[in-house]
Amino acid sequence: MAKGQILITGGTGYIGSHAAIELIQAGYKVKILDNLYNSKITVLDQIEKITGVRPEFYEVDIRDAVELAKVFEKNSFDTVMHFAGLKAVGESVKQPLRYYENNVGGTINLLECMEEYGVDNIVFSSSATVYGDQGEKKCSEEMETGRGLTNPYGRTKYMIEEILKDTAVANPKFRAVILRYFNPIGAHQSGLLGENPNDKPNNLMPFIMKVATGEIPELTVFGNDYDTKDGTCRRDYIHVVDLAKGHVAAVEKIDEGEQVKVYNLGSGEGTSVLEMVKAFSEASGKALPHKIVGRRAGDLAVICADPGKAERELGWKVELSIAEAMQDTLRYLGMEVEG
Ligand code: NAD
Ligand code: UFG
């Protein structure tokens, strides 16, 4: 597809900001929309330092149909990359309506706006969570989704995927690429941009970062009695820059093949929590204090991607290692890199 104009919702967030950089560097014109609920406006300065381009920014909530329409009125976007959403699994169990309203309601608003202004292409941030429990099997795109989901966050991702498929049936010009992310980690190689949530962290890497900076004394490892090599859960961690590059590959192929295409973005390799602790310690040259506690409710032993379809159809695969992700995280924290 020609290098068009892309609206990035959630573009000051962790993944959206890295995608903005890769898109700008690939020659796309990018504009960012975010309500800054979980990100900071200073991210724009960092994008500018890295790329030399400061994307136009709209502080707008996707639930606000009137303000959203004004953004579409002023621009002629070719594609929307839709990252905006709430993502804390535990919080979604306690506040389900807020999650449905923000993630599902916000997406419906966005799709209505796209329809009204004739924007037919969307790339959507979905999640491996839609696969539910597939046991030891690697998740591949043709597997059933939506069954046995344990939380409202995961259900919002599943519902949005279905909404996109229905929208495509109703509008033959509509095209969607659904990207199912596995576990994004790491930071930009420049050390200028990384994961810096306003909210309390939930995921493993932000906790590791807080232990490294001394904000919390030790990492709690949730369970070592799983049926895995070292008893801790295994996940498919992917460097955020690789993930961001997957978005460039997706937009370049959006015009080809089926109207709605689904791809896993993962490495195909599982890494345990203790292996992650070791990788961070090797990169920093210092031990990372940690203790084993009980299992976290809802955690599955293993979640791992079959990334073959993305490689075959998008020509994309993971290039960066976990060691590199750890080194980039240290650079982002302003700490020394040893290994
Ligand atoms: P993030 O919180 O860093 O970024 C999301 C951005 O969306 C934030 O800047 C936030 O302020 C914004 N936002 C939220 N609600 C909004 C609204 N109503 N209007 C406008 N802006 C809004 O999260 P992230 O890790 O960059 O995740 C991006 C997307 O990828 C999310 O949809 C998330 O569910 C999905 N995802 C993330 C992971 C992960 O582990 N990080 C895994 C799978 C899928
Ligand atoms: N973990 C710890 N201690 C912590 C935090 C996490 O041991 O302080 C463990 C978890 O138990 C799990 C692993 O680290 O075994 C990874 O946990 P994360 O919370 O980082 O990631 P999850 O795999 O649970 O979930 C993430 C996102 C979801 C997304 C899913 C896709 O949070 O939104 O990846 O696989 F759906």
PDB file of C-alpha atoms in Angstrom, residues 107-333:
ATOM      1  CA  THR A 107     -13.883   0.979  19.559  1.00  0.00           C
ATOM      2  CA  ILE A 108     -17.493   1.194  18.362  1.00  0.00           C
ATOM      3  CA  ASN A 109     -17.231   5.007  18.433  1.00  0.00           C
ATOM      4  CA  LEU A 110     -14.018   4.806  16.468  1.00  0.00           C
ATOM      5  CA  LEU A 111     -15.494   2.440  13.864  1.00  0.00           C
ATOM      6  CA  GLU A 112     -18.547   4.692  13.458  1.00  0.00           C
ATOM      7  CA  CYS A 113     -16.283   7.653  12.893  1.00  0.00           C
ATOM      8  CA  MET A 114     -14.205   5.702  10.370  1.00  0.00           C
ATOM      9  CA  GLU A 115     -17.383   4.760   8.525  1.00  0.00           C
ATOM     10  CA  GLU A 116     -18.659   8.330   8.512  1.00  0.00           C
ATOM     11  CA  TYR A 117     -15.385   9.698   7.146  1.00  0.00           C
ATOM     12  CA  GLY A 118     -14.704   6.856   4.718  1.00  0.00           C
ATOM     13  CA  VAL A 119     -11.616   5.443   6.472  1.00  0.00           C
ATOM     14  CA  ASP A 120     -11.628   1.742   5.628  1.00  0.00           C
ATOM     15  CA  ASN A 121      -8.423   0.306   7.144  1.00  0.00           C
ATOM     16  CA  ILE A 122      -7.742  -0.620  10.757  1.00  0.00           C
ATOM     17  CA  VAL A 123      -4.936  -2.458  12.531  1.00  0.00           C
ATOM     18  CA  PHE A 124      -6.069  -3.638  15.958  1.00  0.00           C
ATOM     19  CA  SER A 125      -4.071  -4.512  19.097  1.00  0.00           C
ATOM     20  CA  SER A 126      -5.475  -7.821  20.221  1.00  0.00           C
ATOM     21  CA  SER A 127      -3.929 -10.252  22.631  1.00  0.00           C
ATOM     22  CA  ALA A 128      -2.924 -13.868  23.074  1.00  0.00           C
ATOM     23  CA  THR A 129      -5.456 -13.852  25.867  1.00  0.00           C
ATOM     24  CA  VAL A 130      -8.249 -14.563  23.299  1.00  0.00           C
ATOM     25  CA  TYR A 131      -6.945 -18.145  22.977  1.00  0.00           C
ATOM     26  CA  GLY A 132      -7.845 -18.986  26.576  1.00  0.00           C
ATOM     27  CA  ASP A 133      -6.227 -22.205  27.822  1.00  0.00           C
ATOM     28  CA  GLN A 134      -4.655 -24.201  24.955  1.00  0.00           C
ATOM     29  CA  GLY A 135      -2.550 -26.308  27.324  1.00  0.00           C
ATOM     30  CA  GLU A 136       0.966 -27.032  26.080  1.00  0.00           C
ATOM     31  CA  LYS A 137       0.045 -26.331  22.444  1.00  0.00           C
ATOM     32  CA  LYS A 138       1.467 -23.309  20.667  1.00  0.00           C
ATOM     33  CA  CYS A 139      -1.353 -20.922  19.802  1.00  0.00           C
ATOM     34  CA  SER A 140      -2.039 -20.680  16.091  1.00  0.00           C
ATOM     35  CA  GLU A 141      -4.519 -18.368  14.417  1.00  0.00           C
ATOM     36  CA  GLU A 142      -6.979 -21.043  13.314  1.00  0.00           C
ATOM     37  CA  MET A 143      -7.537 -22.265  16.891  1.00  0.00           C
ATOM     38  CA  GLU A 144     -10.858 -21.502  18.510  1.00  0.00           C
ATOM     39  CA  THR A 145     -10.926 -18.252  20.488  1.00  0.00           C
ATOM     40  CA  GLY A 146     -13.190 -16.766  23.132  1.00  0.00           C
ATOM     41  CA  ARG A 147     -13.763 -19.951  25.121  1.00  0.00           C
ATOM     42  CA  GLY A 148     -12.790 -20.201  28.781  1.00  0.00           C
ATOM     43  CA  LEU A 149     -11.642 -16.589  29.014  1.00  0.00           C
ATOM     44  CA  THR A 150     -11.103 -15.754  32.661  1.00  0.00           C
ATOM     45  CA  ASN A 151     -11.506 -11.976  32.724  1.00  0.00           C
ATOM     46  CA  PRO A 152     -13.406  -9.041  31.182  1.00  0.00           C
ATOM     47  CA  TYR A 153     -10.214  -7.550  29.663  1.00  0.00           C
ATOM     48  CA  GLY A 154      -9.719 -10.683  27.580  1.00  0.00           C
ATOM     49  CA  ARG A 155     -13.389 -10.696  26.623  1.00  0.00           C
ATOM     50  CA  THR A 156     -13.159  -7.091  25.373  1.00  0.00           C
ATOM     51  CA  LYS A 157     -10.379  -8.183  22.983  1.00  0.00           C
ATOM     52  CA  TYR A 158     -12.422 -11.166  21.798  1.00  0.00           C
ATOM     53  CA  MET A 159     -15.556  -9.035  21.348  1.00  0.00           C
ATOM     54  CA  ILE A 160     -13.692  -6.368  19.378  1.00  0.00           C
ATOM     55  CA  GLU A 161     -12.267  -9.035  17.058  1.00  0.00           C
ATOM     56  CA  GLU A 162     -15.833 -10.240  16.390  1.00  0.00           C
ATOM     57  CA  ILE A 163     -17.072  -6.666  15.867  1.00  0.00           C
ATOM     58  CA  LEU A 164     -14.337  -6.124  13.269  1.00  0.00           C
ATOM     59  CA  LYS A 165     -15.369  -9.301  11.424  1.00  0.00           C
ATOM     60  CA  ASP A 166     -19.043  -8.213  11.415  1.00  0.00           C
ATOM     61  CA  THR A 167     -18.077  -4.748  10.176  1.00  0.00           C
ATOM     62  CA  ALA A 168     -16.198  -6.337   7.281  1.00  0.00           C
ATOM     63  CA  VAL A 169     -19.292  -8.343   6.273  1.00  0.00           C
ATOM     64  CA  ALA A 170     -21.393  -5.177   6.202  1.00  0.00           C
ATOM     65  CA  ASN A 171     -18.818  -3.066   4.353  1.00  0.00           C
ATOM     66  CA  PRO A 172     -16.895  -4.764   1.526  1.00  0.00           C
ATOM     67  CA  LYS A 173     -14.324  -1.933   1.471  1.00  0.00           C
ATOM     68  CA  PHE A 174     -13.464  -2.371   5.156  1.00  0.00           C
ATOM     69  CA  ARG A 175     -10.128  -4.086   5.883  1.00  0.00           C
ATOM     70  CA  ALA A 176      -8.758  -5.103   9.263  1.00  0.00           C
ATOM     71  CA  VAL A 177      -5.554  -6.668  10.503  1.00  0.00           C
ATOM     72  CA  ILE A 178      -5.912  -8.151  13.968  1.00  0.00           C
ATOM     73  CA  LEU A 179      -2.563  -8.553  15.704  1.00  0.00           C
ATOM     74  CA  ARG A 180      -2.491 -10.879  18.705  1.00  0.00           C
ATOM     75  CA  TYR A 181       0.425  -9.801  20.864  1.00  0.00           C
ATOM     76  CA  PHE A 182       2.156 -12.188  23.185  1.00  0.00           C
ATOM     77  CA  ASN A 183       4.223 -10.571  25.999  1.00  0.00           C
ATOM     78  CA  PRO A 184       5.878  -7.285  24.955  1.00  0.00           C
ATOM     79  CA  ILE A 185       9.050  -6.321  26.845  1.00  0.00           C
ATOM     80  CA  GLY A 186      12.067  -4.067  26.416  1.00  0.00           C
ATOM     81  CA  ALA A 187      12.542  -0.494  25.299  1.00  0.00           C
ATOM     82  CA  HIS A 188      13.823   1.504  22.353  1.00  0.00           C
ATOM     83  CA  GLN A 189      17.541   0.867  21.703  1.00  0.00           C
ATOM     84  CA  SER A 190      18.203   4.603  22.160  1.00  0.00           C
ATOM     85  CA  GLY A 191      17.192   4.303  25.811  1.00  0.00           C
ATOM     86  CA  LEU A 192      14.866   7.278  25.280  1.00  0.00           C
ATOM     87  CA  LEU A 193      11.563   5.441  25.300  1.00  0.00           C
ATOM     88  CA  GLY A 194      10.191   2.481  27.200  1.00  0.00           C
ATOM     89  CA  GLU A 195       7.402   1.334  29.460  1.00  0.00           C
ATOM     90  CA  ASN A 196       6.424   4.054  31.902  1.00  0.00           C
ATOM     91  CA  PRO A 197       2.819   3.565  32.968  1.00  0.00           C
ATOM     92  CA  ASN A 198       0.951   6.160  35.047  1.00  0.00           C
ATOM     93  CA  ASP A 199      -0.962   3.295  36.532  1.00  0.00           C
ATOM     94  CA  LYS A 200       0.246   0.657  39.004  1.00  0.00           C
ATOM     95  CA  PRO A 201       2.205  -1.968  37.051  1.00  0.00           C
ATOM     96  CA  ASN A 202       0.726  -5.427  36.572  1.00  0.00           C
ATOM     97  CA  ASN A 203       3.180  -7.184  34.338  1.00  0.00           C
ATOM     98  CA  LEU A 204       6.446  -8.924  35.076  1.00  0.00           C
ATOM     99  CA  MET A 205       8.896  -6.522  33.380  1.00  0.00           C
ATOM    100  CA  PRO A 206       7.683  -3.312  35.086  1.00  0.00           C
ATOM    101  CA  PHE A 207       8.048  -5.134  38.413  1.00  0.00           C
ATOM    102  CA  ILE A 208      11.558  -6.285  37.524  1.00  0.00           C
ATOM    103  CA  MET A 209      12.333  -2.641  36.653  1.00  0.00           C
ATOM    104  CA  LYS A 210      11.046  -1.429  40.023  1.00  0.00           C
ATOM    105  CA  VAL A 211      13.216  -3.959  41.846  1.00  0.00           C
ATOM    106  CA  ALA A 212      16.240  -2.919  39.774  1.00  0.00           C
ATOM    107  CA  THR A 213      15.751   0.759  40.680  1.00  0.00           C
ATOM    108  CA  GLY A 214      15.178  -0.094  44.334  1.00  0.00           C
ATOM    109  CA  GLU A 215      11.563   1.131  44.363  1.00  0.00           C
ATOM    110  CA  ILE A 216      10.479  -2.258  45.621  1.00  0.00           C
ATOM    111  CA  PRO A 217      12.808  -4.570  47.568  1.00  0.00           C
ATOM    112  CA  GLU A 218      12.199  -7.839  45.738  1.00  0.00           C
ATOM    113  CA  LEU A 219      10.250  -9.449  42.936  1.00  0.00           C
ATOM    114  CA  THR A 220       7.501 -11.839  43.917  1.00  0.00           C
ATOM    115  CA  VAL A 221       7.490 -14.868  41.642  1.00  0.00           C
ATOM    116  CA  PHE A 222       3.961 -16.221  41.435  1.00  0.00           C
ATOM    117  CA  GLY A 223       4.257 -19.972  41.923  1.00  0.00           C
ATOM    118  CA  ASN A 224       6.996 -22.526  41.256  1.00  0.00           C
ATOM    119  CA  ASP A 225       4.777 -25.583  41.269  1.00  0.00           C
ATOM    120  CA  TYR A 226       3.588 -25.464  37.637  1.00  0.00           C
ATOM    121  CA  ASP A 227       4.204 -28.402  35.339  1.00  0.00           C
ATOM    122  CA  THR A 228       7.129 -26.681  33.592  1.00  0.00           C
ATOM    123  CA  LYS A 229      10.919 -27.201  33.570  1.00  0.00           C
ATOM    124  CA  ASP A 230      11.635 -25.001  36.612  1.00  0.00           C
ATOM    125  CA  GLY A 231       8.063 -24.890  37.958  1.00  0.00           C
ATOM    126  CA  THR A 232       7.468 -21.224  37.009  1.00  0.00           C
ATOM    127  CA  CYS A 233       5.141 -20.078  34.203  1.00  0.00           C
ATOM    128  CA  ARG A 234       6.441 -19.774  30.667  1.00  0.00           C
ATOM    129  CA  ARG A 235       5.513 -16.929  28.333  1.00  0.00           C
ATOM    130  CA  ASP A 236       6.438 -15.831  24.839  1.00  0.00           C
ATOM    131  CA  TYR A 237       8.240 -12.524  25.454  1.00  0.00           C
ATOM    132  CA  ILE A 238       8.751 -10.259  22.462  1.00  0.00           C
ATOM    133  CA  HIS A 239      10.910  -7.131  22.155  1.00  0.00           C
ATOM    134  CA  VAL A 240       8.639  -4.104  21.742  1.00  0.00           C
ATOM    135  CA  VAL A 241      10.655  -2.911  18.721  1.00  0.00           C
ATOM    136  CA  ASP A 242      10.070  -6.239  16.951  1.00  0.00           C
ATOM    137  CA  LEU A 243       6.391  -5.907  17.838  1.00  0.00           C
ATOM    138  CA  ALA A 244       6.325  -2.367  16.458  1.00  0.00           C
ATOM    139  CA  LYS A 245       7.914  -3.577  13.207  1.00  0.00           C
ATOM    140  CA  GLY A 246       5.112  -6.132  12.932  1.00  0.00           C
ATOM    141  CA  HIS A 247       2.715  -3.196  12.594  1.00  0.00           C
ATOM    142  CA  VAL A 248       4.635  -1.775   9.654  1.00  0.00           C
ATOM    143  CA  ALA A 249       4.533  -5.217   8.001  1.00  0.00           C
ATOM    144  CA  ALA A 250       0.780  -5.440   8.686  1.00  0.00           C
ATOM    145  CA  VAL A 251      -0.096  -2.065   7.199  1.00  0.00           C
ATOM    146  CA  GLU A 252       1.999  -2.797   4.133  1.00  0.00           C
ATOM    147  CA  LYS A 253      -0.098  -5.919   3.441  1.00  0.00           C
ATOM    148  CA  ILE A 254      -3.500  -4.596   4.518  1.00  0.00           C
ATOM    149  CA  ASP A 255      -4.755  -4.365   0.921  1.00  0.00           C
ATOM    150  CA  GLU A 256      -3.850  -7.978   0.095  1.00  0.00           C
ATOM    151  CA  GLY A 257      -5.812 -11.178   0.647  1.00  0.00           C
ATOM    152  CA  GLU A 258      -8.775 -11.510   2.953  1.00  0.00           C
ATOM    153  CA  GLN A 259     -10.688  -8.521   4.301  1.00  0.00           C
ATOM    154  CA  VAL A 260      -9.898  -9.465   7.904  1.00  0.00           C
ATOM    155  CA  LYS A 261      -6.541 -11.066   8.630  1.00  0.00           C
ATOM    156  CA  VAL A 262      -5.294 -12.309  11.992  1.00  0.00           C
ATOM    157  CA  TYR A 263      -1.651 -12.732  13.007  1.00  0.00           C
ATOM    158  CA  ASN A 264       0.171 -13.778  16.145  1.00  0.00           C
ATOM    159  CA  LEU A 265       3.098 -11.545  16.997  1.00  0.00           C
ATOM    160  CA  GLY A 266       5.379 -13.639  19.167  1.00  0.00           C
ATOM    161  CA  SER A 267       8.721 -15.407  19.024  1.00  0.00           C
ATOM    162  CA  GLY A 268       7.529 -18.999  19.259  1.00  0.00           C
ATOM    163  CA  GLU A 269       9.783 -19.559  22.313  1.00  0.00           C
ATOM    164  CA  GLY A 270       8.657 -19.810  25.919  1.00  0.00           C
ATOM    165  CA  THR A 271      10.765 -18.336  28.736  1.00  0.00           C
ATOM    166  CA  SER A 272      10.106 -18.969  32.433  1.00  0.00           C
ATOM    167  CA  VAL A 273       9.861 -16.303  35.133  1.00  0.00           C
ATOM    168  CA  LEU A 274      13.125 -17.519  36.685  1.00  0.00           C
ATOM    169  CA  GLU A 275      14.839 -17.443  33.273  1.00  0.00           C
ATOM    170  CA  MET A 276      13.684 -13.821  32.939  1.00  0.00           C
ATOM    171  CA  VAL A 277      15.164 -13.009  36.358  1.00  0.00           C
ATOM    172  CA  LYS A 278      18.438 -14.646  35.272  1.00  0.00           C
ATOM    173  CA  ALA A 279      18.475 -12.774  31.936  1.00  0.00           C
ATOM    174  CA  PHE A 280      18.013  -9.451  33.712  1.00  0.00           C
ATOM    175  CA  SER A 281      20.748 -10.269  36.261  1.00  0.00           C
ATOM    176  CA  GLU A 282      23.143 -11.194  33.451  1.00  0.00           C
ATOM    177  CA  ALA A 283      22.435  -7.944  31.625  1.00  0.00           C
ATOM    178  CA  SER A 284      22.880  -5.796  34.737  1.00  0.00           C
ATOM    179  CA  GLY A 285      25.686  -7.796  36.297  1.00  0.00           C
ATOM    180  CA  LYS A 286      23.775  -7.788  39.588  1.00  0.00           C
ATOM    181  CA  ALA A 287      21.538 -10.303  41.305  1.00  0.00           C
ATOM    182  CA  LEU A 288      17.839  -9.443  41.198  1.00  0.00           C
ATOM    183  CA  PRO A 289      16.293 -10.087  44.635  1.00  0.00           C
ATOM    184  CA  HIS A 290      13.225 -12.306  44.338  1.00  0.00           C
ATOM    185  CA  LYS A 291      11.108 -14.658  46.399  1.00  0.00           C
ATOM    186  CA  ILE A 292       8.660 -17.368  45.451  1.00  0.00           C
ATOM    187  CA  VAL A 293       5.079 -16.832  46.593  1.00  0.00           C
ATOM    188  CA  GLY A 294       1.818 -18.622  45.782  1.00  0.00           C
ATOM    189  CA  ARG A 295       0.250 -18.758  42.320  1.00  0.00           C
ATOM    190  CA  ARG A 296      -1.558 -15.705  40.940  1.00  0.00           C
ATOM    191  CA  ALA A 297      -5.218 -16.436  40.234  1.00  0.00           C
ATOM    192  CA  GLY A 298      -5.968 -17.001  36.555  1.00  0.00           C
ATOM    193  CA  ASP A 299      -2.350 -17.605  35.411  1.00  0.00           C
ATOM    194  CA  LEU A 300      -1.804 -20.398  32.889  1.00  0.00           C
ATOM    195  CA  ALA A 301       1.357 -22.526  32.981  1.00  0.00           C
ATOM    196  CA  VAL A 302       2.412 -21.898  29.370  1.00  0.00           C
ATOM    197  CA  ILE A 303       1.352 -19.408  26.687  1.00  0.00           C
ATOM    198  CA  CYS A 304       3.384 -19.475  23.502  1.00  0.00           C
ATOM    199  CA  ALA A 305       2.801 -18.381  19.901  1.00  0.00           C
ATOM    200  CA  ASP A 306       3.070 -20.212  16.652  1.00  0.00           C
ATOM    201  CA  PRO A 307       4.350 -17.192  14.687  1.00  0.00           C
ATOM    202  CA  GLY A 308       4.552 -19.043  11.343  1.00  0.00           C
ATOM    203  CA  LYS A 309       1.644 -17.274   9.646  1.00  0.00           C
ATOM    204  CA  ALA A 310       3.106 -13.796  10.251  1.00  0.00           C
ATOM    205  CA  GLU A 311       6.419 -14.976   8.809  1.00  0.00           C
ATOM    206  CA  ARG A 312       4.810 -16.574   5.744  1.00  0.00           C
ATOM    207  CA  GLU A 313       2.343 -13.809   4.918  1.00  0.00           C
ATOM    208  CA  LEU A 314       3.878 -10.648   6.359  1.00  0.00           C
ATOM    209  CA  GLY A 315       7.533 -11.585   6.004  1.00  0.00           C
ATOM    210  CA  TRP A 316       7.940 -10.651   9.670  1.00  0.00           C
ATOM    211  CA  LYS A 317       9.684 -12.475  12.455  1.00  0.00           C
ATOM    212  CA  VAL A 318      11.341 -11.690  15.744  1.00  0.00           C
ATOM    213  CA  GLU A 319      14.916 -10.454  15.369  1.00  0.00           C
ATOM    214  CA  LEU A 320      15.799  -9.252  18.853  1.00  0.00           C
ATOM    215  CA  SER A 321      16.613 -11.505  21.803  1.00  0.00           C
ATOM    216  CA  ILE A 322      15.511 -11.389  25.423  1.00  0.00           C
ATOM    217  CA  ALA A 323      19.088 -10.412  26.346  1.00  0.00           C
ATOM    218  CA  GLU A 324      18.784  -7.390  24.036  1.00  0.00           C
ATOM    219  CA  ALA A 325      15.406  -6.498  25.560  1.00  0.00           C
ATOM    220  CA  MET A 326      17.008  -6.571  29.021  1.00  0.00           C
ATOM    221  CA  GLN A 327      19.939  -4.411  27.881  1.00  0.00           C
ATOM    222  CA  ASP A 328      17.571  -1.867  26.293  1.00  0.00           C
ATOM    223  CA  THR A 329      15.482  -1.814  29.474  1.00  0.00           C
ATOM    224  CA  LEU A 330      18.617  -1.027  31.507  1.00  0.00           C
ATOM    225  CA  ARG A 331      19.532   1.774  29.094  1.00  0.00           C
ATOM    226  CA  TYR A 332      16.014   3.177  29.463  1.00  0.00           C
ATOM    227  CA  LEU A 333      16.411   3.092  33.255  1.00  0.00           C
TER     228      LEU A 333
END
